[in-house]
């Protein structure tokens, strides 16, 4: 786990160890447990790790740290969550997208799943499988869960969030549409970029007012705002946690706005060499190239 600060990347675990050492804490030898460097272990600790990372970040802002600094260009970003126990996706969650797909506004959230085999980072290639000729892009706000959530109310739902990132729900439309269940078109190997980082929830107190856009080879394809979500994030967390216990590190992909390639006339699908750029306000840019 690293933290981006003033255009450099800092080893978060090492910064926290130096913080404990500077305060002569008896926990200095437990730094790897209290703030793990391994992302999977980090999220397993839930809000305890997040709170300790905030402490490390505060220390970084006012102290001089040693042997913990990396220049941005020397670092390759991987997916900010490596192996979530669940990736829950929401379909048909923007009215304009429902209309362009010639569907009906759902009474309940439309849920489907992806698996961790699909996840890639912000500097990886989107793998175009030879089994599809209809690869499509979908920009989505991704919610990362910060602590175990079961039967939570929408009023308390955001207390269970670790932060937010960008997801590209890349979809093989020909595989997705050939059966009533969408799964086979939604979770192909190395097809779903997330990133470039997680912005913690304290920096985005209101995720319902974020501009969201996508571009293919520099051409704008999607442009909307999360205020147009049919089912907003607190409702989704309440609804999903009423069915499924969410664990720290789980990801909810909240749906995509209109402008997907499948709905264009004629349809325009991703090809080998295409560059897909996603932007979400307050988070940043996620850009990946397609490779056959």
mmCIF file of C-alpha atoms in Angstrom:
data_model
loop_
_atom_site.group_PDB
_atom_site.id
_atom_site.type_symbol
_atom_site.label_atom_id
_atom_site.label_comp_id
_atom_site.label_asym_id
_atom_site.label_seq_id
_atom_site.Cartn_x
_atom_site.Cartn_y
_atom_site.Cartn_z
ATOM 1 C CA UNK A 1 0.000 0.000 0.000
ATOM 2 C CA UNK A 2 1.225 3.443 -0.916
ATOM 3 C CA UNK A 3 -0.034 6.989 -0.597
ATOM 4 C CA UNK A 4 0.293 9.715 -3.225
ATOM 5 C CA UNK A 5 1.555 12.980 -1.719
ATOM 6 C CA UNK A 6 3.087 15.938 -3.561
ATOM 7 C CA UNK A 7 3.691 13.887 -6.722
ATOM 8 C CA UNK A 8 5.625 11.185 -4.883
ATOM 9 C CA UNK A 9 4.572 7.771 -3.650
ATOM 10 C CA UNK A 10 5.251 6.850 -0.038
ATOM 11 C CA UNK A 11 5.391 3.383 1.480
ATOM 12 C CA UNK A 12 2.489 3.708 3.899
ATOM 13 C CA UNK A 13 3.607 0.919 6.208
ATOM 14 C CA UNK A 14 7.112 2.364 6.532
ATOM 15 C CA UNK A 15 5.774 5.860 7.216
ATOM 16 C CA UNK A 16 3.548 4.449 9.956
ATOM 17 C CA UNK A 17 6.465 2.511 11.458
ATOM 18 C CA UNK A 18 8.511 5.708 11.603
ATOM 19 C CA UNK A 19 5.566 7.514 13.210
ATOM 20 C CA UNK A 20 5.374 4.870 15.949
ATOM 21 C CA UNK A 21 9.131 4.995 16.405
ATOM 22 C CA UNK A 22 9.145 8.789 16.721
ATOM 23 C CA UNK A 23 6.529 8.514 19.466
ATOM 24 C CA UNK A 24 8.466 5.746 21.250
ATOM 25 C CA UNK A 25 5.423 3.518 20.902
ATOM 26 C CA UNK A 26 5.572 -0.050 22.116
ATOM 27 C CA UNK A 27 3.641 -0.967 18.948
ATOM 28 C CA UNK A 28 6.557 -0.233 16.625
ATOM 29 C CA UNK A 29 7.210 -3.943 16.083
ATOM 30 C CA UNK A 30 3.536 -4.457 15.240
ATOM 31 C CA UNK A 31 3.438 -1.944 12.377
ATOM 32 C CA UNK A 32 2.984 -4.663 9.772
ATOM 33 C CA UNK A 33 -0.125 -5.872 11.591
ATOM 34 C CA UNK A 34 -1.541 -2.437 12.410
ATOM 35 C CA UNK A 35 -1.060 -1.070 8.888
ATOM 36 C CA UNK A 36 -0.191 -3.939 6.532
ATOM 37 C CA UNK A 37 1.788 -3.298 3.362
ATOM 38 C CA UNK A 38 -0.148 -6.107 1.657
ATOM 39 C CA UNK A 39 -3.379 -4.655 0.176
ATOM 40 C CA UNK A 40 -5.474 -7.754 0.879
ATOM 41 C CA UNK A 41 -4.434 -7.758 4.553
ATOM 42 C CA UNK A 42 -4.891 -3.981 4.678
ATOM 43 C CA UNK A 43 -8.549 -4.139 3.681
ATOM 44 C CA UNK A 44 -9.182 -7.170 5.875
ATOM 45 C CA UNK A 45 -8.485 -4.925 8.886
ATOM 46 C CA UNK A 46 -11.222 -2.575 7.750
ATOM 47 C CA UNK A 47 -11.523 0.835 9.364
ATOM 48 C CA UNK A 48 -8.668 0.178 11.812
ATOM 49 C CA UNK A 49 -6.197 0.137 8.914
ATOM 50 C CA UNK A 50 -7.864 3.189 7.377
ATOM 51 C CA UNK A 51 -7.581 5.129 10.626
ATOM 52 C CA UNK A 52 -3.924 4.171 10.968
ATOM 53 C CA UNK A 53 -3.288 5.227 7.383
ATOM 54 C CA UNK A 54 -4.767 8.645 8.160
ATOM 55 C CA UNK A 55 -2.389 8.884 11.112
ATOM 56 C CA UNK A 56 0.535 7.979 8.847
ATOM 57 C CA UNK A 57 -0.566 10.531 6.258
ATOM 58 C CA UNK A 58 -0.813 13.283 8.871
ATOM 59 C CA UNK A 59 2.678 12.416 10.075
ATOM 60 C CA UNK A 60 3.971 12.482 6.493
ATOM 61 C CA UNK A 61 2.682 16.021 6.022
ATOM 62 C CA UNK A 62 4.698 17.456 8.899
ATOM 63 C CA UNK A 63 7.704 15.177 9.371
ATOM 64 C CA UNK A 64 10.736 14.075 7.375
ATOM 65 C CA UNK A 65 10.609 10.379 6.518
ATOM 66 C CA UNK A 66 13.493 8.204 5.355
ATOM 67 C CA UNK A 67 13.699 5.294 2.917
ATOM 68 C CA UNK A 68 9.980 5.426 2.169
ATOM 69 C CA UNK A 69 9.819 7.710 -0.885
ATOM 70 C CA UNK A 70 9.452 6.706 -4.534
ATOM 71 C CA UNK A 71 9.212 8.988 -7.541
ATOM 72 C CA UNK A 72 5.903 8.612 -9.363
ATOM 73 C CA UNK A 73 7.530 7.581 -12.651
ATOM 74 C CA UNK A 74 9.332 4.715 -10.907
ATOM 75 C CA UNK A 75 6.106 3.163 -9.629
ATOM 76 C CA UNK A 76 3.674 0.928 -11.512
ATOM 77 C CA UNK A 77 0.158 1.139 -10.115
ATOM 78 C CA UNK A 78 -1.723 -2.118 -9.741
ATOM 79 C CA UNK A 79 -5.434 -2.453 -9.010
ATOM 80 C CA UNK A 80 -5.981 -0.713 -5.650
ATOM 81 C CA UNK A 81 -7.944 -3.748 -4.432
ATOM 82 C CA UNK A 82 -6.281 -6.995 -5.471
ATOM 83 C CA UNK A 83 -8.616 -9.791 -4.468
ATOM 84 C CA UNK A 84 -11.983 -8.613 -3.149
ATOM 85 C CA UNK A 85 -14.277 -11.297 -1.803
ATOM 86 C CA UNK A 86 -17.076 -9.807 -3.914
ATOM 87 C CA UNK A 87 -17.432 -7.507 -6.908
ATOM 88 C CA UNK A 88 -21.107 -6.584 -7.105
ATOM 89 C CA UNK A 89 -22.268 -4.682 -10.165
ATOM 90 C CA UNK A 90 -25.459 -2.718 -10.711
ATOM 91 C CA UNK A 91 -27.095 -2.674 -14.125
ATOM 92 C CA UNK A 92 -29.650 -0.237 -15.526
ATOM 93 C CA UNK A 93 -28.945 2.472 -12.940
ATOM 94 C CA UNK A 94 -29.105 5.629 -15.102
ATOM 95 C CA UNK A 95 -32.403 6.466 -16.808
ATOM 96 C CA UNK A 96 -30.790 7.539 -20.083
ATOM 97 C CA UNK A 97 -28.796 4.295 -20.251
ATOM 98 C CA UNK A 98 -31.942 2.273 -19.604
ATOM 99 C CA UNK A 99 -33.593 4.103 -22.500
ATOM 100 C CA UNK A 100 -30.692 3.633 -24.931
ATOM 101 C CA UNK A 101 -30.650 -0.096 -24.158
ATOM 102 C CA UNK A 102 -34.404 -0.197 -24.933
ATOM 103 C CA UNK A 103 -35.218 -1.513 -21.500
ATOM 104 C CA UNK A 104 -37.492 -0.530 -18.612
ATOM 105 C CA UNK A 105 -36.591 1.251 -15.387
ATOM 106 C CA UNK A 106 -36.191 -1.499 -12.789
ATOM 107 C CA UNK A 107 -38.260 -1.677 -9.630
ATOM 108 C CA UNK A 108 -35.282 -3.111 -7.733
ATOM 109 C CA UNK A 109 -31.533 -2.801 -8.355
ATOM 110 C CA UNK A 110 -30.319 -5.169 -11.071
ATOM 111 C CA UNK A 111 -27.362 -7.005 -9.537
ATOM 112 C CA UNK A 112 -24.769 -9.188 -11.196
ATOM 113 C CA UNK A 113 -21.223 -10.231 -10.344
ATOM 114 C CA UNK A 114 -17.689 -10.035 -11.547
ATOM 115 C CA UNK A 115 -14.738 -11.992 -10.183
ATOM 116 C CA UNK A 116 -11.200 -10.936 -9.324
ATOM 117 C CA UNK A 117 -9.788 -12.655 -12.444
ATOM 118 C CA UNK A 118 -11.231 -9.701 -14.390
ATOM 119 C CA UNK A 119 -9.482 -6.963 -12.417
ATOM 120 C CA UNK A 120 -6.524 -5.065 -13.821
ATOM 121 C CA UNK A 121 -4.786 -1.869 -12.798
ATOM 122 C CA UNK A 122 -4.617 1.588 -14.358
ATOM 123 C CA UNK A 123 -1.438 0.812 -16.308
ATOM 124 C CA UNK A 124 -2.501 -2.590 -17.674
ATOM 125 C CA UNK A 125 -3.948 -3.537 -21.036
ATOM 126 C CA UNK A 126 -7.628 -4.409 -21.387
ATOM 127 C CA UNK A 127 -7.462 -7.916 -22.806
ATOM 128 C CA UNK A 128 -9.698 -8.375 -25.862
ATOM 129 C CA UNK A 129 -10.586 -12.057 -25.947
ATOM 130 C CA UNK A 130 -10.805 -13.739 -29.333
ATOM 131 C CA UNK A 131 -14.200 -15.040 -28.202
ATOM 132 C CA UNK A 132 -15.838 -11.613 -28.567
ATOM 133 C CA UNK A 133 -16.299 -9.148 -31.402
ATOM 134 C CA UNK A 134 -18.421 -6.760 -29.337
ATOM 135 C CA UNK A 135 -16.234 -5.429 -26.540
ATOM 136 C CA UNK A 136 -17.779 -2.342 -24.937
ATOM 137 C CA UNK A 137 -16.786 0.249 -22.303
ATOM 138 C CA UNK A 138 -18.764 1.449 -19.261
ATOM 139 C CA UNK A 139 -17.489 4.173 -16.917
ATOM 140 C CA UNK A 140 -18.681 3.612 -13.344
ATOM 141 C CA UNK A 141 -18.166 5.034 -9.877
ATOM 142 C CA UNK A 142 -16.805 2.199 -7.736
ATOM 143 C CA UNK A 143 -17.473 2.036 -4.000
ATOM 144 C CA UNK A 144 -14.958 0.206 -1.803
ATOM 145 C CA UNK A 145 -16.349 -1.151 1.453
ATOM 146 C CA UNK A 146 -14.393 -0.330 4.627
ATOM 147 C CA UNK A 147 -15.967 -2.544 7.275
ATOM 148 C CA UNK A 148 -18.319 -5.491 7.500
ATOM 149 C CA UNK A 149 -21.836 -4.450 6.538
ATOM 150 C CA UNK A 150 -24.950 -6.487 7.174
ATOM 151 C CA UNK A 151 -28.486 -5.126 7.356
ATOM 152 C CA UNK A 152 -27.290 -1.527 7.470
ATOM 153 C CA UNK A 153 -29.669 1.371 6.857
ATOM 154 C CA UNK A 154 -29.169 3.942 4.132
ATOM 155 C CA UNK A 155 -28.781 6.605 6.828
ATOM 156 C CA UNK A 156 -25.669 4.870 8.163
ATOM 157 C CA UNK A 157 -24.518 3.343 4.870
ATOM 158 C CA UNK A 158 -21.666 5.746 4.101
ATOM 159 C CA UNK A 159 -20.096 4.918 7.473
ATOM 160 C CA UNK A 160 -19.242 1.539 5.930
ATOM 161 C CA UNK A 161 -17.386 2.990 2.936
ATOM 162 C CA UNK A 162 -13.586 3.069 2.726
ATOM 163 C CA UNK A 163 -13.481 5.230 -0.356
ATOM 164 C CA UNK A 164 -14.139 5.529 -4.066
ATOM 165 C CA UNK A 165 -12.372 4.727 -7.300
ATOM 166 C CA UNK A 166 -13.146 4.437 -11.019
ATOM 167 C CA UNK A 167 -14.184 1.211 -12.702
ATOM 168 C CA UNK A 168 -14.553 0.253 -16.352
ATOM 169 C CA UNK A 169 -17.246 -2.415 -16.564
ATOM 170 C CA UNK A 170 -15.917 -3.720 -19.867
ATOM 171 C CA UNK A 171 -18.602 -5.930 -21.388
ATOM 172 C CA UNK A 172 -18.571 -8.482 -24.196
ATOM 173 C CA UNK A 173 -22.058 -7.718 -25.516
ATOM 174 C CA UNK A 174 -22.301 -10.777 -27.776
ATOM 175 C CA UNK A 175 -21.517 -13.065 -24.838
ATOM 176 C CA UNK A 176 -23.645 -11.029 -22.420
ATOM 177 C CA UNK A 177 -26.735 -11.120 -24.633
ATOM 178 C CA UNK A 178 -26.715 -14.754 -25.719
ATOM 179 C CA UNK A 179 -28.249 -15.942 -22.422
ATOM 180 C CA UNK A 180 -30.611 -14.309 -19.879
ATOM 181 C CA UNK A 181 -27.760 -14.195 -17.337
ATOM 182 C CA UNK A 182 -25.075 -11.583 -18.109
ATOM 183 C CA UNK A 183 -22.138 -13.115 -16.242
ATOM 184 C CA UNK A 184 -20.204 -14.628 -19.153
ATOM 185 C CA UNK A 185 -19.978 -11.268 -20.905
ATOM 186 C CA UNK A 186 -18.983 -9.376 -17.786
ATOM 187 C CA UNK A 187 -16.026 -11.110 -16.169
ATOM 188 C CA UNK A 188 -13.561 -12.147 -18.871
ATOM 189 C CA UNK A 189 -9.936 -12.431 -17.805
ATOM 190 C CA UNK A 190 -8.059 -9.122 -17.446
ATOM 191 C CA UNK A 191 -10.958 -7.070 -18.761
ATOM 192 C CA UNK A 192 -11.964 -4.738 -15.915
ATOM 193 C CA UNK A 193 -9.670 -1.838 -14.977
ATOM 194 C CA UNK A 194 -10.082 -0.135 -11.614
ATOM 195 C CA UNK A 195 -8.109 2.791 -10.238
ATOM 196 C CA UNK A 196 -5.973 4.750 -10.473
ATOM 197 C CA UNK A 197 -6.255 4.856 -6.671
ATOM 198 C CA UNK A 198 -8.812 4.918 -3.887
ATOM 199 C CA UNK A 199 -9.842 8.362 -2.699
ATOM 200 C CA UNK A 200 -10.888 7.988 0.934
ATOM 201 C CA UNK A 201 -14.410 8.998 1.803
ATOM 202 C CA UNK A 202 -13.345 12.025 3.874
ATOM 203 C CA UNK A 203 -12.283 13.679 0.602
ATOM 204 C CA UNK A 204 -15.622 12.894 -1.092
ATOM 205 C CA UNK A 205 -18.291 13.502 1.558
ATOM 206 C CA UNK A 206 -21.055 13.543 -1.070
ATOM 207 C CA UNK A 207 -20.616 10.947 -3.856
ATOM 208 C CA UNK A 208 -23.972 11.918 -5.397
ATOM 209 C CA UNK A 209 -22.674 15.042 -7.160
ATOM 210 C CA UNK A 210 -19.777 13.843 -9.298
ATOM 211 C CA UNK A 211 -19.324 14.415 -13.026
ATOM 212 C CA UNK A 212 -18.614 11.158 -14.851
ATOM 213 C CA UNK A 213 -17.246 10.833 -18.408
ATOM 214 C CA UNK A 214 -15.690 8.394 -20.855
ATOM 215 C CA UNK A 215 -13.660 8.846 -24.032
ATOM 216 C CA UNK A 216 -12.474 6.444 -26.737
ATOM 217 C CA UNK A 217 -9.367 7.607 -28.582
ATOM 218 C CA UNK A 218 -10.065 11.117 -27.303
ATOM 219 C CA UNK A 219 -13.704 11.216 -28.483
ATOM 220 C CA UNK A 220 -16.214 11.865 -25.721
ATOM 221 C CA UNK A 221 -18.728 9.001 -25.472
ATOM 222 C CA UNK A 222 -20.375 9.334 -22.043
ATOM 223 C CA UNK A 223 -21.081 12.427 -19.946
ATOM 224 C CA UNK A 224 -23.342 12.506 -16.897
ATOM 225 C CA UNK A 225 -23.402 13.041 -13.158
ATOM 226 C CA UNK A 226 -23.885 10.608 -10.290
ATOM 227 C CA UNK A 227 -26.906 12.670 -9.222
ATOM 228 C CA UNK A 228 -28.727 10.837 -12.017
ATOM 229 C CA UNK A 229 -28.322 7.407 -10.417
ATOM 230 C CA UNK A 230 -31.709 5.701 -10.118
ATOM 231 C CA UNK A 231 -30.581 3.929 -6.934
ATOM 232 C CA UNK A 232 -28.038 6.043 -5.066
ATOM 233 C CA UNK A 233 -25.113 4.707 -3.072
ATOM 234 C CA UNK A 234 -26.728 4.716 0.402
ATOM 235 C CA UNK A 235 -29.750 2.861 -1.003
ATOM 236 C CA UNK A 236 -27.528 0.335 -2.796
ATOM 237 C CA UNK A 237 -25.536 -0.412 0.365
ATOM 238 C CA UNK A 238 -28.751 -0.839 2.348
ATOM 239 C CA UNK A 239 -30.271 -3.063 -0.337
ATOM 240 C CA UNK A 240 -27.213 -5.222 -0.958
ATOM 241 C CA UNK A 241 -26.261 -5.594 2.718
ATOM 242 C CA UNK A 242 -29.815 -6.761 3.376
ATOM 243 C CA UNK A 243 -29.129 -9.704 1.068
ATOM 244 C CA UNK A 244 -25.380 -10.235 1.301
ATOM 245 C CA UNK A 245 -22.901 -9.430 4.056
ATOM 246 C CA UNK A 246 -20.326 -7.060 2.614
ATOM 247 C CA UNK A 247 -16.703 -7.397 3.715
ATOM 248 C CA UNK A 248 -13.880 -4.832 3.794
ATOM 249 C CA UNK A 249 -12.404 -4.508 0.317
ATOM 250 C CA UNK A 250 -15.584 -5.553 -1.478
ATOM 251 C CA UNK A 251 -16.384 -3.442 -4.527
ATOM 252 C CA UNK A 252 -19.741 -2.130 -5.722
ATOM 253 C CA UNK A 253 -19.795 -0.890 -9.324
ATOM 254 C CA UNK A 254 -22.747 1.488 -9.327
ATOM 255 C CA UNK A 255 -23.789 1.523 -12.996
ATOM 256 C CA UNK A 256 -22.973 3.399 -16.185
ATOM 257 C CA UNK A 257 -24.629 6.365 -17.932
ATOM 258 C CA UNK A 258 -25.759 6.490 -21.557
ATOM 259 C CA UNK A 259 -23.312 6.610 -24.446
ATOM 260 C CA UNK A 260 -22.060 3.025 -24.612
ATOM 261 C CA UNK A 261 -20.852 1.683 -27.937
ATOM 262 C CA UNK A 262 -23.561 -0.979 -28.152
ATOM 263 C CA UNK A 263 -26.290 1.687 -28.306
ATOM 264 C CA UNK A 264 -24.710 3.763 -31.091
ATOM 265 C CA UNK A 265 -26.050 3.622 -34.660
ATOM 266 C CA UNK A 266 -24.239 1.709 -35.963
ATOM 267 C CA UNK A 267 -22.708 0.135 -32.835
ATOM 268 C CA UNK A 268 -19.057 0.992 -32.219
ATOM 269 C CA UNK A 269 -17.095 -1.572 -30.262
ATOM 270 C CA UNK A 270 -13.567 -1.494 -28.886
ATOM 271 C CA UNK A 271 -10.777 -2.660 -31.172
ATOM 272 C CA UNK A 272 -7.171 -3.665 -30.659
ATOM 273 C CA UNK A 273 -5.142 -0.519 -29.955
ATOM 274 C CA UNK A 274 -8.043 1.673 -28.792
ATOM 275 C CA UNK A 275 -7.483 3.856 -25.730
ATOM 276 C CA UNK A 276 -10.318 4.202 -23.219
ATOM 277 C CA UNK A 277 -10.156 7.183 -20.867
ATOM 278 C CA UNK A 278 -12.497 7.513 -17.893
ATOM 279 C CA UNK A 279 -12.858 10.600 -15.715
ATOM 280 C CA UNK A 280 -14.765 11.050 -12.468
ATOM 281 C CA UNK A 281 -14.730 14.328 -10.587
ATOM 282 C CA UNK A 282 -12.704 14.345 -7.348
ATOM 283 C CA UNK A 283 -11.096 11.005 -8.238
ATOM 284 C CA UNK A 284 -9.104 11.485 -11.425
ATOM 285 C CA UNK A 285 -8.440 9.657 -14.681
ATOM 286 C CA UNK A 286 -8.322 5.945 -15.481
ATOM 287 C CA UNK A 287 -6.861 5.221 -18.907
ATOM 288 C CA UNK A 288 -6.186 1.838 -20.497
ATOM 289 C CA UNK A 289 -5.369 0.553 -23.943
ATOM 290 C CA UNK A 290 -7.121 -2.433 -25.531
ATOM 291 C CA UNK A 291 -4.898 -5.289 -26.644
ATOM 292 C CA UNK A 292 -5.950 -8.416 -28.498
#
